[in-house]
XYZ file of C-alpha atoms in Angstrom:
317
model
C 46.997 -11.310 -38.655
C 49.643 -10.705 -41.104
C 52.049 -12.939 -39.465
C 49.213 -15.756 -39.097
C 48.551 -15.461 -43.045
C 51.889 -15.624 -44.128
C 52.722 -18.571 -42.247
C 49.824 -20.452 -43.426
C 50.385 -19.962 -46.759
C 53.839 -21.316 -46.420
C 52.503 -24.798 -45.768
C 49.382 -24.726 -47.628
C 51.028 -23.406 -50.694
C 52.665 -26.765 -51.217
C 50.753 -28.697 -53.728
C 50.861 -31.894 -52.025
C 49.254 -30.405 -48.743
C 46.653 -28.638 -50.693
C 45.682 -31.192 -52.618
C 45.430 -33.424 -49.756
C 43.175 -31.314 -47.764
C 40.903 -30.767 -50.859
C 40.799 -34.592 -51.410
C 39.858 -35.323 -47.910
C 37.682 -32.645 -46.841
C 35.574 -32.305 -50.219
C 35.636 -35.820 -51.790
C 35.960 -38.111 -48.595
C 39.524 -38.988 -49.214
C 39.493 -40.136 -52.817
C 42.368 -38.983 -54.677
C 40.451 -36.633 -57.177
C 42.889 -33.813 -57.417
C 46.488 -34.657 -57.996
C 49.192 -32.136 -56.817
C 50.737 -32.011 -60.331
C 47.472 -30.736 -61.467
C 47.347 -27.611 -59.453
C 48.646 -24.159 -60.259
C 49.083 -21.251 -57.939
C 46.157 -18.636 -58.586
C 46.254 -14.883 -58.195
C 44.866 -14.425 -54.585
C 44.203 -10.702 -54.812
C 41.375 -8.928 -56.367
C 40.497 -5.459 -56.653
C 36.915 -3.811 -55.875
C 35.632 -0.181 -55.746
C 33.857 1.284 -52.622
C 33.329 4.901 -51.563
C 34.805 6.125 -54.926
C 37.930 4.170 -53.927
C 39.595 1.094 -55.321
C 40.430 -1.591 -52.303
C 42.187 -4.924 -52.329
C 40.865 -8.239 -50.953
C 43.208 -11.122 -50.710
C 42.729 -14.851 -50.063
C 44.831 -16.937 -47.815
C 45.394 -19.724 -50.556
C 44.043 -20.302 -53.784
C 44.972 -22.982 -56.648
C 43.757 -23.522 -60.164
C 42.927 -26.907 -60.983
C 43.773 -28.054 -64.542
C 43.372 -31.041 -66.760
C 44.972 -31.353 -70.105
C 45.921 -27.784 -70.148
C 42.406 -26.541 -69.296
C 41.653 -24.859 -66.195
C 38.542 -26.786 -64.681
C 38.194 -25.320 -61.133
C 39.498 -22.975 -58.597
C 39.920 -24.066 -55.293
C 40.315 -21.585 -52.276
C 41.627 -22.203 -48.450
C 40.744 -19.752 -45.669
C 41.891 -20.094 -42.201
C 40.302 -19.093 -38.955
C 41.606 -19.732 -35.575
C 38.091 -17.870 -34.106
C 34.751 -17.661 -35.371
C 34.384 -14.618 -37.840
C 30.626 -13.028 -38.021
C 31.279 -11.946 -41.831
C 32.763 -15.023 -43.038
C 30.288 -15.846 -45.554
C 30.379 -12.119 -46.999
C 33.944 -12.509 -46.968
C 33.994 -15.698 -49.018
C 31.124 -14.497 -51.159
C 33.438 -11.570 -52.169
C 36.269 -13.939 -52.932
C 34.235 -16.454 -54.958
C 32.404 -13.480 -56.909
C 35.854 -12.076 -57.664
C 37.047 -15.123 -59.309
C 33.901 -15.489 -61.075
C 34.392 -11.960 -62.477
C 37.850 -12.527 -63.327
C 36.617 -15.252 -66.002
C 35.123 -12.490 -68.001
C 38.348 -10.776 -68.985
C 38.598 -9.173 -72.376
C 41.287 -10.347 -75.042
C 42.413 -7.837 -77.703
C 41.917 -9.260 -81.347
C 43.944 -8.973 -84.419
C 41.893 -5.908 -85.407
C 42.816 -3.979 -82.229
C 39.460 -4.520 -80.829
C 38.894 -5.891 -77.147
C 36.249 -8.982 -77.032
C 35.125 -11.087 -74.274
C 37.102 -14.299 -74.061
C 35.187 -17.511 -75.068
C 37.132 -19.717 -72.651
C 34.805 -22.311 -70.899
C 33.676 -20.969 -67.465
C 35.047 -23.008 -64.356
C 33.387 -23.406 -60.737
C 34.984 -21.943 -57.752
C 34.985 -23.726 -54.288
C 36.555 -22.364 -50.988
C 36.738 -24.039 -47.823
C 37.124 -22.512 -44.525
C 39.368 -24.430 -42.431
C 38.477 -23.623 -38.361
C 40.860 -24.585 -35.798
C 38.973 -23.692 -32.864
C 38.422 -26.329 -30.208
C 34.698 -25.190 -29.510
C 32.202 -25.344 -32.216
C 31.648 -22.438 -34.675
C 29.053 -20.203 -33.246
C 28.828 -17.576 -35.888
C 26.651 -17.130 -39.248
C 27.499 -19.868 -41.864
C 25.215 -18.197 -44.507
C 24.479 -14.768 -46.088
C 20.771 -15.143 -44.384
C 22.405 -15.399 -41.209
C 24.532 -12.494 -41.589
C 21.695 -10.197 -42.630
C 19.154 -11.839 -40.613
C 18.124 -8.674 -38.743
C 16.873 -6.904 -41.974
C 15.731 -9.894 -43.795
C 11.853 -10.121 -43.889
C 9.820 -12.822 -45.246
C 8.528 -10.622 -48.188
C 12.180 -10.082 -49.189
C 13.675 -13.254 -48.670
C 12.691 -14.975 -52.269
C 14.608 -12.236 -53.947
C 17.787 -12.400 -51.700
C 20.097 -15.136 -53.289
C 21.686 -16.994 -50.030
C 25.168 -18.351 -49.863
C 26.635 -21.019 -47.477
C 30.210 -21.454 -46.760
C 32.038 -24.692 -46.655
C 32.954 -24.749 -42.890
C 35.261 -27.454 -41.527
C 35.908 -27.688 -38.024
C 39.393 -29.219 -38.009
C 39.525 -29.888 -34.083
C 35.947 -31.904 -34.632
C 37.010 -34.413 -37.410
C 36.676 -37.911 -36.697
C 39.646 -40.133 -36.206
C 38.775 -41.890 -39.909
C 38.744 -38.297 -41.318
C 42.175 -37.522 -39.730
C 43.810 -40.812 -40.842
C 42.766 -39.998 -44.615
C 45.288 -37.288 -44.614
C 48.717 -38.178 -46.237
C 50.565 -34.820 -46.098
C 51.748 -32.975 -43.232
C 48.205 -31.648 -42.645
C 47.519 -34.769 -40.672
C 49.789 -33.820 -37.881
C 47.981 -30.566 -37.724
C 44.544 -32.001 -37.796
C 45.756 -34.687 -35.146
C 46.893 -31.720 -32.914
C 43.727 -29.772 -32.771
C 41.595 -33.103 -32.387
C 43.565 -34.165 -29.684
C 43.592 -30.923 -27.856
C 39.980 -30.804 -28.191
C 39.383 -34.197 -26.810
C 42.061 -34.578 -23.928
C 43.162 -31.006 -23.216
C 46.759 -32.297 -24.173
C 48.887 -33.589 -26.887
C 50.670 -36.705 -27.371
C 53.005 -36.448 -30.521
C 52.940 -39.626 -32.970
C 55.663 -40.897 -35.151
C 53.910 -39.740 -38.254
C 56.836 -38.685 -40.804
C 57.145 -34.767 -41.514
C 57.844 -33.561 -45.157
C 58.007 -29.713 -44.881
C 59.582 -29.645 -41.190
C 60.077 -26.079 -40.749
C 56.847 -24.821 -42.503
C 54.770 -27.083 -40.312
C 56.641 -26.236 -37.169
C 55.948 -22.050 -37.911
C 52.286 -22.959 -38.678
C 51.436 -24.820 -35.516
C 53.358 -22.195 -33.698
C 51.090 -19.480 -34.873
C 47.852 -21.431 -34.671
C 48.571 -23.035 -31.141
C 50.330 -19.883 -29.563
C 52.566 -22.866 -28.214
C 56.532 -21.623 -28.406
C 57.697 -25.206 -28.334
C 57.019 -25.433 -32.023
C 58.911 -21.982 -32.854
C 61.747 -22.779 -30.809
C 62.095 -26.073 -32.281
C 61.888 -24.354 -36.007
C 64.601 -21.861 -34.821
C 67.091 -24.316 -33.664
C 66.828 -26.820 -36.641
C 69.800 -27.105 -38.879
C 69.989 -28.495 -42.462
C 70.624 -31.930 -42.327
C 69.351 -32.292 -38.583
C 65.662 -32.038 -39.425
C 63.561 -34.003 -36.794
C 61.431 -36.733 -38.687
C 58.510 -36.491 -36.804
C 56.665 -34.640 -33.774
C 58.354 -37.127 -31.110
C 61.602 -35.959 -32.040
C 60.641 -32.329 -32.367
C 59.622 -32.192 -28.750
C 62.797 -34.111 -27.801
C 64.833 -31.670 -29.369
C 62.919 -28.987 -27.632
C 63.450 -30.646 -24.179
C 67.284 -30.820 -24.644
C 67.369 -27.381 -25.622
C 65.419 -26.480 -22.457
C 67.899 -28.455 -20.204
C 71.059 -26.873 -22.191
C 69.648 -23.302 -21.494
C 68.576 -24.306 -18.034
C 72.237 -25.281 -17.570
C 73.590 -22.190 -18.905
C 71.165 -19.927 -16.855
C 72.000 -22.021 -13.959
C 75.942 -21.448 -14.063
C 75.330 -17.891 -15.217
C 73.133 -17.526 -11.902
C 75.464 -19.405 -9.806
C 78.530 -17.181 -11.040
C 76.411 -14.023 -10.159
C 75.837 -15.457 -6.553
C 78.976 -16.572 -5.988
C 80.303 -13.269 -7.085
C 77.719 -11.651 -4.708
C 78.537 -13.615 -1.788
C 82.393 -12.881 -2.367
C 81.609 -9.332 -2.351
C 79.588 -9.725 0.919
C 82.499 -11.422 2.649
C 84.876 -9.200 1.527
C 82.919 -6.246 2.927
C 82.353 -8.153 6.047
C 85.843 -8.998 6.687
C 86.606 -5.223 6.140
C 83.985 -4.421 8.524
C 85.295 -6.957 11.185
C 88.843 -5.495 10.862
C 87.672 -1.736 11.565
C 85.434 -2.791 14.464
C 88.338 -4.354 16.246
C 90.792 -1.585 15.497
C 87.745 0.853 16.722
C 87.398 -1.614 19.907
C 91.252 -1.157 20.522
C 90.867 2.811 20.259
C 88.031 2.753 22.935
C 84.952 3.021 20.801
C 81.945 1.789 22.474
C 79.937 -1.306 20.943
C 77.272 0.882 20.091
C 79.297 3.470 18.394
C 80.958 0.589 16.233
C 77.858 -0.729 15.041
C 76.581 2.195 14.031
C 79.750 3.202 12.142
C 80.382 -0.180 10.353
C 76.731 -0.911 10.023
C 76.666 -4.368 11.408
C 74.371 -5.609 14.024
C 75.701 -5.301 17.595
C 75.418 -9.072 17.962
C 77.613 -9.990 15.465
C 80.184 -7.352 16.531
C 79.907 -8.859 20.028
C 80.701 -12.646 18.301
C 83.885 -10.876 16.730
C 84.882 -9.501 20.003
C 84.378 -12.843 21.936
C 86.888 -14.461 19.287
C 89.469 -12.005 20.381
C 89.166 -12.910 23.914
C 89.046 -16.572 23.092
C 92.521 -15.972 20.915
């Protein structure tokens, strides 16, 4: 999970990608949030349980500012499998973000007072990359339903996650993405529909980052291989070029392996021929000294039929 989280943050931490995801999933493709209005948020928060301080961390979070005023906080959480406690986790993240708005400031008199900055809303999107529908709770009620009776329900506030099943986006929604996330969404939609992926010529901006993310989310080593061989100034422009590079590298590796195997086989055959030649000479010498064919076969460890064929050559000569 640590590797997965780190890689996801690498792509989604780019403002153009982050803004694109929010604009498509929250605002139907309208450019409501601009990348220059985003600012990296603190993703860690501390809470206390069992008398100990513990830490929780979002995958990615950014403040949305306008005219130097913080007007919202957006969070992204990535999941490749349904998570039973996801509503509770997101509730904890969002609650911590609201609690952070109540920080105290030190006045000129040295006393701490609650800040009077305007409070801002917090919204988190859960990006689910599975190719089957999410089958776990999407609300707090769903998480606690076994112990939630009708008498208690009016006093328990519910909370619903903003779940987006990336593989089930429509073609129209996929085309709304303007950043590299369009390639990610298109991949999962194709895999879900066709069980196969045909790359497009959609141009990539953050080449290594998108390949690393795709490798982790898909467990397809081709993307990792492509990321590892990319050299500065030689980046592929789209997924067609990515897979072409992987194929070319595969052929080169295959040729190198073939040469190595061929050399090893050749050396092994050479050793076997040399050993057989020495055995043949020894057999002929023993034959001249009166050893029986059976005795010779046992000594040189060669089949009697082969030894007889050697002796027949002597007669022919």
